[in-house]
Coordinates of C-alpha atoms and ligand atoms in Angstrom, one line a residue:
Chain A
M25 CA 0.1 0.1 -0.1
S26 CA 2.6 2.5 0.9
G27 CA 5.0 1.2 -1.5
A28 CA 3.5 3.3 -4.5
L29 CA 4.6 6.4 -2.4
V30 CA 8.2 5.6 -1.9
A31 CA 10.2 8.8 -1.1
S32 CA 7.6 11.2 -1.9
P33 CA 7.1 13.1 1.3
A34 CA 3.4 11.9 1.3
S35 CA 2.8 10.9 5.3
R36 CA -0.4 9.4 7.0
P37 CA -2.6 11.6 6.4
E38 CA -2.8 11.3 2.8
T39 CA -2.1 7.5 3.1
M40 CA -5.5 7.4 5.1
S41 CA -8.0 9.3 3.2
L42 CA -6.7 7.2 0.0
A43 CA -7.4 4.1 2.4
L44 CA -10.4 5.4 2.6
L45 CA -11.3 6.4 -0.7
A46 CA -10.2 2.9 -2.4
P47 CA -12.7 0.7 -0.4
L48 CA -15.4 3.4 -1.6
W49 CA -14.2 2.9 -5.2
R50 CA -14.0 -1.0 -4.8
F51 CA -17.6 -1.1 -3.4
A52 CA -18.9 0.9 -6.3
R53 CA -17.2 -1.9 -8.6
G54 CA -18.4 -4.8 -6.8
L55 CA -22.1 -3.3 -7.1
F56 CA -21.6 -3.1 -10.8
W57 CA -20.4 -6.6 -11.0
L58 CA -23.3 -7.9 -8.7
A59 CA -25.7 -6.2 -11.3
V60 CA -24.4 -7.7 -14.3
V61 CA -24.3 -11.4 -12.6
L62 CA -27.7 -11.1 -11.6
A63 CA -28.9 -9.6 -15.2
V64 CA -27.1 -12.6 -16.7
A65 CA -28.8 -15.1 -14.1
E66 CA -32.0 -13.7 -15.0
G67 CA -31.2 -13.8 -18.7
L68 CA -30.3 -17.6 -18.6
I69 CA -33.4 -18.6 -16.2
V70 CA -35.6 -17.0 -18.6
L71 CA -33.7 -18.5 -21.8
F72 CA -33.6 -22.1 -20.4
G73 CA -37.1 -21.8 -18.7
V74 CA -35.5 -22.9 -15.3
R75 CA -38.3 -23.9 -13.1
P76 CA -38.6 -21.4 -10.7
Y77 CA -39.0 -24.5 -7.8
Y78 CA -34.8 -24.6 -8.3
V79 CA -33.9 -21.4 -9.1
P80 CA -36.5 -18.3 -9.0
R81 CA -35.6 -15.2 -10.8
P82 CA -33.2 -12.6 -8.8
S83 CA -36.0 -10.0 -9.8
V84 CA -38.8 -12.0 -8.2
V85 CA -36.4 -12.8 -5.0
I86 CA -35.5 -9.0 -4.7
G87 CA -39.6 -8.5 -5.5
A88 CA -40.4 -10.8 -2.4
I89 CA -38.0 -8.8 0.0
L90 CA -39.1 -5.5 -0.7
A91 CA -42.8 -6.8 -0.5
T92 CA -42.7 -7.0 2.6
P93 CA -38.9 -6.0 4.3
T94 CA -40.0 -5.9 7.7
P95 CA -39.1 -9.6 8.5
Y96 CA -35.8 -9.6 6.7
V97 CA -34.7 -6.2 8.3
Q98 CA -36.0 -7.5 12.1
G99 CA -33.8 -10.8 10.7
F100 CA -30.8 -8.7 9.6
L101 CA -30.8 -6.8 12.7
R102 CA -31.4 -9.6 15.2
T103 CA -28.5 -11.8 13.3
L104 CA -26.1 -9.3 13.4
S105 CA -26.5 -8.3 16.7
E106 CA -25.9 -12.2 17.7
T107 CA -22.9 -12.2 15.0
L108 CA -21.4 -9.1 16.2
L109 CA -21.9 -10.0 19.8
G110 CA -20.1 -13.6 19.3
F111 CA -17.9 -12.2 17.0
A112 CA -16.1 -9.3 19.4
S113 CA -16.3 -11.6 22.6
G114 CA -14.4 -14.5 20.7
A115 CA -11.9 -12.2 19.1
V116 CA -11.3 -10.7 22.2
F117 CA -10.9 -14.1 24.0
G118 CA -8.9 -15.6 21.5
I119 CA -6.4 -12.8 21.7
G120 CA -6.4 -12.7 25.2
I121 CA -5.8 -16.5 25.6
G122 CA -3.2 -16.4 22.8
V123 CA -0.8 -13.9 24.8
L124 CA -1.6 -15.8 27.9
F125 CA -0.7 -19.1 26.2
F126 CA 2.2 -17.6 24.9
R127 CA 3.7 -15.8 28.3
A128 CA 2.4 -19.2 30.3
R129 CA 4.1 -22.4 28.5
A130 CA 3.1 -24.8 30.9
L131 CA -0.6 -23.4 30.8
R132 CA -0.4 -23.6 27.2
E133 CA 0.7 -27.4 27.2
L134 CA -2.3 -28.0 30.0
V135 CA -5.3 -26.6 28.0
F136 CA -4.5 -26.2 24.3
P137 CA -5.4 -29.9 24.0
I138 CA -8.5 -29.8 25.7
F139 CA -9.3 -26.7 22.9
I140 CA -8.6 -28.9 20.2
V141 CA -10.5 -31.6 21.3
S142 CA -13.6 -28.6 21.9
Q143 CA -13.2 -27.8 18.5
T144 CA -13.4 -31.5 17.0
I145 CA -17.2 -31.8 18.7
P146 CA -19.4 -30.6 16.0
V147 CA -21.2 -27.4 16.9
I148 CA -24.6 -28.6 16.2
A149 CA -23.8 -31.2 19.1
F150 CA -22.9 -28.2 21.0
G151 CA -26.2 -26.2 20.3
A152 CA -28.6 -28.1 22.4
L153 CA -26.5 -27.9 25.5
V154 CA -26.3 -23.8 25.1
V155 CA -29.6 -23.6 24.9
L156 CA -30.2 -25.6 27.8
W157 CA -27.9 -23.6 29.6
F158 CA -28.8 -19.8 28.4
G159 CA -32.6 -20.5 27.0
N160 CA -33.5 -19.0 24.0
T161 CA -32.0 -15.7 24.2
L162 CA -29.9 -13.8 22.3
V163 CA -26.7 -15.0 24.1
A164 CA -27.1 -18.2 23.6
K165 CA -26.8 -17.8 19.6
A166 CA -23.8 -15.6 20.4
A167 CA -22.1 -18.3 22.6
I168 CA -22.5 -20.5 19.5
S169 CA -20.8 -18.0 17.5
F170 CA -18.2 -17.5 19.8
Y171 CA -17.6 -21.2 20.2
L172 CA -16.8 -21.0 16.1
T173 CA -14.8 -17.8 16.8
F174 CA -12.3 -18.2 19.6
F175 CA -10.2 -20.9 18.4
P176 CA -8.8 -19.9 14.9
V177 CA -8.1 -16.5 16.5
T178 CA -5.7 -18.0 19.2
V179 CA -4.1 -20.0 17.3
N180 CA -3.0 -17.1 14.7
T181 CA -2.4 -15.0 17.8
L182 CA 0.1 -17.7 18.8
L183 CA 1.4 -17.5 15.8
G184 CA 1.9 -14.0 15.2
L185 CA 3.5 -13.5 18.8
E186 CA 5.9 -16.4 17.9
G187 CA 6.9 -15.2 14.8
V188 CA 8.8 -11.9 16.5
D189 CA 11.7 -11.2 15.1
P190 CA 14.3 -12.2 17.9
R191 CA 16.6 -9.2 17.0
Q192 CA 13.9 -6.7 17.4
E193 CA 13.3 -8.4 20.7
A194 CA 16.4 -8.3 21.7
L195 CA 16.8 -4.1 20.6
M196 CA 14.1 -4.0 23.0
R197 CA 15.4 -5.4 26.0
S198 CA 18.4 -3.6 25.7
F199 CA 16.4 -0.3 25.7
G200 CA 15.4 -2.2 29.5
A201 CA 11.7 -3.0 28.1
S202 CA 9.5 -5.1 30.5
R203 CA 7.6 -7.5 29.6
F204 CA 4.6 -5.7 29.4
K205 CA 6.3 -3.0 27.2
L206 CA 7.7 -5.8 24.9
L207 CA 4.2 -7.4 24.4
T208 CA 2.4 -3.8 24.1
H209 CA 5.7 -1.9 21.8
L210 CA 6.5 -5.0 19.6
Q211 CA 4.9 -8.3 20.0
L212 CA 1.2 -7.5 19.4
P213 CA 1.7 -5.1 16.7
S214 CA 3.6 -7.6 14.8
A215 CA 1.3 -10.3 15.2
L216 CA -1.4 -8.2 14.1
P217 CA -1.0 -9.3 10.6
Q218 CA -1.5 -12.8 11.4
I219 CA -4.3 -12.2 14.1
F220 CA -6.2 -10.5 10.8
V221 CA -5.8 -13.5 8.8
A222 CA -7.9 -15.2 11.5
L223 CA -10.6 -12.3 12.2
R224 CA -11.1 -12.3 8.6
L225 CA -12.3 -16.2 8.8
A226 CA -13.6 -15.6 12.2
S227 CA -15.9 -13.2 11.0
A228 CA -17.5 -15.9 8.4
L229 CA -17.6 -18.2 10.9
A230 CA -19.5 -16.3 13.5
L231 CA -22.6 -15.6 10.9
V232 CA -22.5 -19.6 10.8
G233 CA -22.5 -19.8 14.4
A234 CA -25.6 -17.4 14.6
L235 CA -27.4 -19.3 12.2
V236 CA -27.2 -22.5 13.4
G237 CA -27.6 -21.2 17.1
E238 CA -31.4 -19.7 15.4
W239 CA -32.3 -23.3 14.2
F240 CA -32.4 -24.4 18.1
G241 CA -35.5 -22.2 18.4
D242 CA -36.1 -18.8 18.1
T243 CA -38.7 -16.4 16.3
V244 CA -36.7 -13.5 14.5
G245 CA -33.4 -14.0 12.8
L246 CA -32.4 -15.2 9.1
G247 CA -31.6 -18.6 10.1
V248 CA -35.5 -18.6 11.4
L249 CA -36.3 -17.4 7.8
L250 CA -34.4 -20.2 6.4
L251 CA -36.0 -22.8 8.4
Q252 CA -39.7 -21.4 7.5
G253 CA -38.9 -21.1 3.8
M254 CA -37.8 -24.6 4.0
Y255 CA -40.9 -26.0 6.0
N256 CA -43.5 -24.1 3.7
E257 CA -41.5 -25.2 0.5
N258 CA -41.4 -21.6 -0.2
V259 CA -38.2 -21.3 -2.6
V260 CA -38.4 -17.8 -3.4
A261 CA -38.8 -17.1 0.5
I262 CA -35.5 -19.5 1.1
W263 CA -33.6 -17.7 -1.8
A264 CA -34.6 -14.4 0.1
A265 CA -33.1 -15.4 2.8
I266 CA -29.9 -16.5 1.5
A267 CA -29.2 -13.4 -0.3
V268 CA -29.8 -11.5 2.8
C269 CA -27.4 -13.7 4.5
A270 CA -25.0 -13.1 1.8
L271 CA -25.3 -9.3 2.2
L272 CA -24.4 -9.5 6.2
G273 CA -21.7 -12.2 5.6
T274 CA -20.1 -10.1 3.0
G275 CA -20.9 -6.9 5.0
L276 CA -18.9 -8.5 7.6
Y277 CA -15.9 -9.7 6.0
A278 CA -15.6 -6.1 4.4
A279 CA -15.9 -4.4 7.5
V280 CA -12.9 -6.5 9.0
S281 CA -10.8 -6.2 6.0
M282 CA -11.1 -2.4 6.1
I283 CA -10.2 -2.4 9.7
E284 CA -7.2 -4.1 9.1
K285 CA -6.4 -2.1 6.2
W286 CA -6.2 1.0 8.3
L287 CA -5.0 -0.6 11.1
V288 CA -2.1 -2.8 9.8
F289 CA -1.0 -0.3 6.8
W290 CA 2.5 -1.4 6.7
G291 CA 1.6 -4.6 5.5
A292 CA 3.3 -8.1 6.1
E293 CA 6.7 -6.7 5.0
Q294 CA 9.9 -7.1 7.1
Chain B
M21 CA 30.6 -13.2 39.9
P22 CA 34.4 -13.4 41.2
V23 CA 35.0 -10.4 43.2
A24 CA 37.2 -8.0 40.9
T25 CA 40.5 -6.5 42.0
H26 CA 41.6 -3.0 41.1
H27 CA 44.5 -4.2 39.0
K28 CA 44.9 -2.5 35.7
G29 CA 46.7 -3.1 32.6
S30 CA 49.1 -6.0 33.6
S31 CA 46.9 -8.2 31.1
E32 CA 46.8 -6.4 28.1
P33 CA 48.3 -8.0 25.5
A34 CA 51.1 -6.1 24.0
S35 CA 51.9 -6.9 20.3
G36 CA 54.1 -3.9 19.7
A37 CA 51.5 -1.1 20.0
A38 CA 51.0 0.8 23.5
A39 CA 48.3 0.1 25.9
P40 CA 46.0 3.5 26.8
E41 CA 48.5 5.9 27.7
F42 CA 45.7 7.4 30.2
P43 CA 47.0 7.7 33.8
A44 CA 46.0 4.8 35.2
A45 CA 44.7 6.5 38.5
A46 CA 43.4 10.0 36.8
V47 CA 40.0 9.0 35.5
P48 CA 38.6 5.3 36.5
P49 CA 37.5 3.8 33.2
L50 CA 33.4 3.8 32.3
L51 CA 33.8 0.3 31.1
D52 CA 36.5 -2.4 32.1
L53 CA 36.3 -5.8 30.6
R54 CA 38.9 -8.5 32.1
G55 CA 38.7 -12.3 30.9
L56 CA 35.3 -12.7 29.1
S57 CA 34.9 -15.5 27.3
K58 CA 31.6 -16.7 25.7
T59 CA 31.1 -20.1 24.4
F60 CA 28.0 -21.5 22.2
G61 CA 27.6 -25.0 22.6
A62 CA 30.7 -26.5 20.3
V63 CA 31.8 -22.9 19.5
Q64 CA 33.5 -20.7 21.3
A65 CA 33.0 -17.3 20.2
L66 CA 35.0 -14.7 22.7
G67 CA 38.0 -16.2 24.5
N68 CA 39.4 -14.0 26.9
F69 CA 39.0 -10.5 25.8
T70 CA 40.0 -7.9 28.3
A71 CA 39.8 -4.0 27.4
T72 CA 39.0 -0.8 29.3
I73 CA 37.1 2.1 27.7
Q74 CA 37.3 5.9 29.3
P75 CA 34.8 7.9 29.4
G76 CA 34.4 10.2 26.4
E77 CA 36.8 7.8 24.5
F78 CA 35.8 6.9 20.7
V79 CA 37.0 3.0 20.6
T80 CA 36.9 1.3 17.3
V81 CA 37.0 -2.7 17.1
V82 CA 37.9 -4.4 14.0
G83 CA 38.3 -8.2 13.3
P84 CA 37.7 -10.9 11.1
S85 CA 34.0 -12.1 10.4
G86 CA 32.5 -14.3 13.6
C87 CA 35.4 -13.6 15.5
G88 CA 32.7 -12.5 18.3
K89 CA 32.4 -8.7 17.9
S90 CA 28.4 -8.8 18.0
T91 CA 29.1 -11.5 20.7
L92 CA 30.8 -8.8 22.7
F93 CA 28.6 -6.1 22.4
N94 CA 25.3 -8.6 23.5
I95 CA 27.3 -9.1 26.9
V96 CA 28.0 -5.6 27.2
S97 CA 24.7 -4.3 26.3
G98 CA 23.3 -6.7 28.8
L99 CA 21.7 -9.2 26.2
E100 CA 24.1 -12.3 26.9
E101 CA 25.8 -13.7 30.4
P102 CA 29.7 -14.1 29.8
D103 CA 30.9 -17.3 30.6
A104 CA 31.8 -17.9 34.5
G105 CA 35.2 -16.1 35.3
G106 CA 34.6 -13.3 33.1
V107 CA 34.2 -9.9 34.8
V108 CA 32.4 -6.7 33.6
R109 CA 32.8 -3.5 35.7
F110 CA 31.0 -0.6 34.5
Q111 CA 31.2 3.0 36.1
G112 CA 33.4 1.6 38.7
A113 CA 31.1 -1.3 39.7
S114 CA 31.1 -4.9 39.3
V115 CA 28.1 -6.2 37.4
M116 CA 26.2 -9.1 36.2
A117 CA 25.7 -8.3 32.2
A118 CA 22.0 -8.2 33.0
D119 CA 22.3 -5.3 35.3
L120 CA 23.3 -3.3 32.0
L121 CA 19.8 -3.8 30.3
G122 CA 18.7 -0.1 29.8
R123 CA 22.1 1.4 30.9
V124 CA 23.9 1.1 27.5
S125 CA 22.7 2.4 24.4
F126 CA 22.9 -0.3 21.8
M127 CA 22.6 0.1 18.1
P128 CA 22.4 -3.5 16.7
Q129 CA 23.9 -4.5 13.2
R130 CA 20.4 -4.2 11.2
D131 CA 18.7 -1.2 11.7
L132 CA 15.7 -2.9 12.9
L133 CA 12.8 -0.1 12.7
L134 CA 9.2 -0.7 13.3
P135 CA 7.7 -0.7 10.2
W136 CA 4.1 0.6 11.9
R137 CA 6.0 3.8 13.6
T138 CA 7.1 6.9 12.0
V139 CA 10.7 8.3 11.7
I140 CA 9.8 10.5 14.9
D141 CA 7.7 7.3 16.8
N142 CA 11.0 5.3 16.0
A143 CA 13.7 7.4 17.2
V144 CA 11.7 7.7 20.6
L145 CA 11.0 3.9 20.9
A146 CA 13.6 3.7 24.0
L147 CA 11.8 7.2 25.5
D148 CA 8.9 5.5 25.3
V149 CA 10.0 2.3 26.8
E150 CA 11.6 4.3 29.4
G151 CA 8.0 5.8 29.6
A152 CA 9.2 9.6 29.2
P153 CA 6.2 11.8 28.5
R154 CA 5.5 11.4 24.7
K155 CA 5.0 14.7 23.7
A156 CA 8.2 16.3 25.2
A157 CA 10.3 13.1 23.6
R158 CA 8.7 13.7 20.1
E159 CA 9.6 17.4 20.0
Q160 CA 13.0 16.6 21.2
A161 CA 13.3 14.2 18.3
R162 CA 11.3 16.5 15.8
A163 CA 14.2 19.2 16.8
M164 CA 17.0 16.6 16.2
L165 CA 15.7 15.7 12.7
P166 CA 17.7 18.4 10.8
E167 CA 21.0 17.2 12.5
F168 CA 20.4 13.6 11.3
G169 CA 19.7 14.4 7.9
L170 CA 15.7 13.9 7.8
A171 CA 14.3 17.4 8.0
G172 CA 11.1 16.9 6.6
F173 CA 10.6 13.3 6.6
G174 CA 9.6 12.9 10.3
D175 CA 6.2 11.7 9.7
Q176 CA 7.3 9.1 7.2
Y177 CA 7.4 5.3 7.5
P178 CA 10.5 3.1 7.7
S179 CA 9.5 1.5 4.0
Q180 CA 9.4 5.1 2.4
L181 CA 13.0 5.8 3.4
S182 CA 16.5 4.7 1.7
G183 CA 18.8 2.4 3.6
G184 CA 21.0 5.5 4.7
M185 CA 18.0 7.1 6.2
R186 CA 17.2 4.3 7.7
Q187 CA 20.2 3.6 9.4
R188 CA 20.3 7.7 10.7
V189 CA 16.8 6.7 12.1
A190 CA 18.7 4.1 13.7
L191 CA 21.5 6.2 14.9
M192 CA 19.1 8.9 16.2
R193 CA 16.8 6.5 18.3
T194 CA 20.5 5.4 19.8
F195 CA 21.2 8.8 20.3
L196 CA 18.2 9.7 21.8
F197 CA 18.7 6.9 24.3
K198 CA 20.7 9.2 26.7
R199 CA 23.3 6.9 28.2
E200 CA 27.0 7.9 28.7
L201 CA 28.2 4.4 26.4
M202 CA 27.2 3.5 23.2
L203 CA 27.4 0.6 21.1
L204 CA 27.2 0.7 17.5
D205 CA 27.5 -2.4 15.5
E206 CA 28.8 -1.7 11.9
P207 CA 26.1 1.1 11.8
F208 CA 27.2 2.1 8.3
G209 CA 28.4 -1.8 7.1
A210 CA 25.6 -1.9 4.4
L211 CA 25.8 1.5 2.7
D212 CA 27.5 2.8 -0.4
A213 CA 31.3 3.9 0.1
L214 CA 30.3 7.6 -0.8
T215 CA 27.4 7.5 1.7
R216 CA 29.5 5.9 4.1
T217 CA 32.4 8.6 4.2
M218 CA 29.5 11.4 4.6
M219 CA 28.0 9.4 7.5
Q220 CA 31.5 9.0 9.2
R221 CA 32.3 12.9 9.0
W222 CA 28.8 13.8 10.3
L223 CA 29.1 11.1 13.1
L224 CA 32.2 12.8 14.6
D225 CA 30.3 15.9 14.2
V226 CA 27.5 14.5 16.4
W227 CA 30.2 12.8 18.8
Q228 CA 31.6 16.1 19.4
T229 CA 28.6 17.7 20.1
H230 CA 26.8 15.2 22.0
K231 CA 30.1 14.2 23.8
R232 CA 29.5 10.2 24.6
T233 CA 31.5 7.4 24.9
I234 CA 31.4 5.1 21.8
L235 CA 32.4 1.7 21.0
F236 CA 32.3 1.1 17.2
I237 CA 32.5 -2.3 15.2
T238 CA 33.9 -2.1 11.7
H239 CA 35.0 -4.2 9.1
D240 CA 36.6 -1.4 7.6
V241 CA 40.1 -0.3 8.4
D242 CA 39.9 3.0 7.1
E243 CA 36.4 3.8 9.0
A244 CA 38.4 2.3 12.2
L245 CA 41.5 4.8 12.0
F246 CA 39.4 7.6 10.8
L247 CA 36.6 7.5 13.7
G248 CA 38.7 6.2 16.4
D249 CA 40.9 7.1 19.6
R250 CA 42.0 3.9 19.5
V251 CA 41.6 0.9 17.5
I252 CA 41.3 -2.6 19.1
V253 CA 42.0 -5.6 16.8
M254 CA 40.6 -8.7 17.7
S255 CA 41.9 -12.1 16.6
A256 CA 40.2 -15.2 14.8
R257 CA 37.9 -17.1 17.0
P258 CA 37.8 -17.3 20.0
G259 CA 38.1 -13.5 19.4
R260 CA 40.3 -11.6 22.2
V261 CA 42.0 -8.2 22.1
K262 CA 44.9 -8.8 19.5
L263 CA 46.0 -5.4 19.5
E264 CA 45.2 -2.4 20.7
Q265 CA 46.6 0.8 18.7
K266 CA 46.2 4.4 19.8
V267 CA 45.4 7.0 17.0
D268 CA 47.0 9.9 17.7
L269 CA 45.8 12.2 14.6
P270 CA 44.5 15.6 15.7
R271 CA 40.7 16.5 15.7
P272 CA 38.7 17.7 13.9
R273 CA 39.9 15.3 11.3
P274 CA 40.0 16.8 7.7
A275 CA 38.8 14.3 5.0
E276 CA 42.6 14.3 3.8
V277 CA 43.6 13.0 6.8
V278 CA 43.4 9.5 5.2
I279 CA 46.2 10.3 2.7
S280 CA 48.8 11.8 5.4
P281 CA 52.0 9.5 6.4
E282 CA 51.1 9.2 9.6
F283 CA 47.7 7.5 8.7
I284 CA 49.1 5.3 6.2
R285 CA 51.9 4.1 8.5
L286 CA 48.8 2.9 11.2
K287 CA 46.9 1.7 8.6
R288 CA 50.1 -0.9 7.7
T289 CA 50.3 -1.8 11.1
L290 CA 46.6 -2.7 11.6
L291 CA 46.3 -4.3 8.3
E292 CA 49.3 -6.6 9.0
A293 CA 47.4 -7.9 12.5
I294 CA 44.2 -8.1 10.5
E295 CA 45.0 -10.2 7.8
E296 CA 47.3 -12.5 9.9
E297 CA 43.8 -13.3 11.9
A298 CA 41.8 -13.3 8.9
M299 CA 44.3 -15.9 7.7
K300 CA 43.9 -18.2 10.5
S301 CA 40.1 -17.9 10.8
F302 CA 40.2 -18.5 7.1
L303 CA 42.3 -22.0 7.5
A304 CA 41.2 -22.8 10.8
P305 CA 39.4 -26.4 10.7
G306 CA 36.4 -25.3 12.3
A307 CA 36.4 -21.9 9.8
D308 CA 33.7 -20.0 10.4
G309 CA 31.6 -21.0 7.1
A310 CA 31.6 -24.6 8.3
T311 CA 30.7 -24.4 11.5
T312 CA 27.9 -21.5 11.3
T313 CA 26.0 -23.7 8.9
E314 CA 26.4 -26.7 11.7
V315 CA 25.2 -24.6 14.5
R316 CA 22.2 -23.0 12.5
Ligands
ATP10 N1 23.1 -17.3 20.0 C1 24.4 -18.0 19.5 N2 24.2 -19.1 19.4 C2 25.0 -20.2 18.7 N3 26.4 -19.5 18.5 C3 26.3 -18.2 18.4 C4 25.7 -17.4 18.4 N4 25.5 -15.8 18.8 C5 27.0 -16.1 17.9 N5 27.3 -17.5 17.7 C6 28.2 -18.0 17.0 O1 29.7 -17.2 17.9 C7 30.9 -16.8 16.5 C8 30.8 -15.4 16.8 O2 29.4 -14.5 16.2 P1 29.5 -12.9 16.0 O3 28.0 -12.5 15.7 O4 30.0 -12.5 17.6 O5 30.6 -12.9 15.2 P2 31.0 -11.1 14.4 O6 32.6 -11.1 15.0 O7 30.1 -10.4 14.9 O8 30.9 -11.5 12.9 P3 30.4 -10.3 12.1 O9 31.4 -9.7 11.6 O10 30.1 -11.3 10.9 O11 29.1 -9.8 12.3 C9 30.1 -17.2 15.3 O12 30.3 -18.1 14.9 C10 28.4 -17.4 15.3 O13 28.0 -18.5 14.9
MG11 MG1 28.3 -9.2 14.1

């Protein structure tokens, strides 16, 4: 990113406005291509006479959403809150545990295997239990989201912290840096690129967790809309729910990527 | 750590050149190293290294590659402990190497700038670590930019700088960490000849205004003579002091000093000593290349 600015006395403010403009431009381009793809899909469906039972025309799906927007908007907001809550808590916990494991080797050897075993349990099996524990609440969905999120974050945090240049650590120590200063001034910033790789993955997983959580019983949410569509064999409703899910997933991923671009502006150079 | 004695100079290897001519009692040495050894597994990097550094002195260290120069700096900066039996005395007191962490200003062989910090923020890194007030530290650094040839570049990131500028930022970081003793490990090693000469003259200016004690590693005999009050030539591994050469060239030293007869005479003495050692380290059975690959 900053490679294009070599030797020009441009500084952060300019780089930042560029960083903010570029995603906007990309967003517009993305919208354009989405419209093209939808138009082509529409054309092909009409051309080959695909039965709406398999794939309805995009215009019909969009029309269905616009005809009764309330459940979709409500579902979107509900699932978004669950996902965000699960994602944020999973990210914080994942980073925290990563740091803890990095600093306390013995603890890591003790607990890490348990984490791995916990991750091999399919989330579906776990979901029933969570609903028992937390009842049919937003927290229950967020908990499942959290469960899917924290582990990749922990692993990558650990990876990033252990990948710090030992010569840079030596330099910091020669300044008399405490272990805390070492962490805040060198190790965490160095690990940020790795951490964000996991956060992008986790943003997608968090949405899966929230949707699955809703299948264990709820009245609002995109997962609920999917289930209702399925029971009523309402193909258009299913596709409409899928479209809104895609919007939510892409939006989250894009948001995480944008924060990454802004925070990890130096890239993974060195 | 063994109890240190106040005996001085007797163990200096006398290979023709004079030991420092400071009157022994007048000024106590800032740094006093006695019988330092350091062994890494099968490799002995340092063997019985003994030297003293007076306050305000500019001492340059030359020696064949792999003779333990960086190892010596790692000990003096507190990052590594010497083998048992070695004595480190700093400001008159016998210390463990680890006690020197935070008390010596160390510039490693690479610039090691942090890519997420601007020039200013990299320069004040040591002050940040110390917990100095941020604003005052930054202002101080900003005021020093012109002196370090970085005027107008304070808010740039390291990836936007040339190699020479990065090196100057690293030097600025070292100078801002105000400690009496500065350790510079081949600071100009990666620079082209022209930039290097400029930087040498500039460093002498800065040293004269900031009045610090400098220990400076280099591969380059001309650089060692041009900069130093005294040159320490190290032997092939295990590194010890092979020769100490006082450099009596008047200061400030003009660029032409390098072609003066006195300079050339000193250079001949040094080159002789270094070549002998370089030959040894080249012919030795566990020569650098072989052992290094084995160790890593
Ligand atoms: N941490 C370490 N572990 C094992 N061996 C080491 C370590 N540090 C240094 N050595 C070995 O000690 C020897 C001296 O290394 P050192 O880096 O001090 O040499 P140097 O004189 O600085 O070389 P150069 O001029 O190439 O920088 C080398 O053979 C090196 O492989
Ligand atoms: Mg070295």
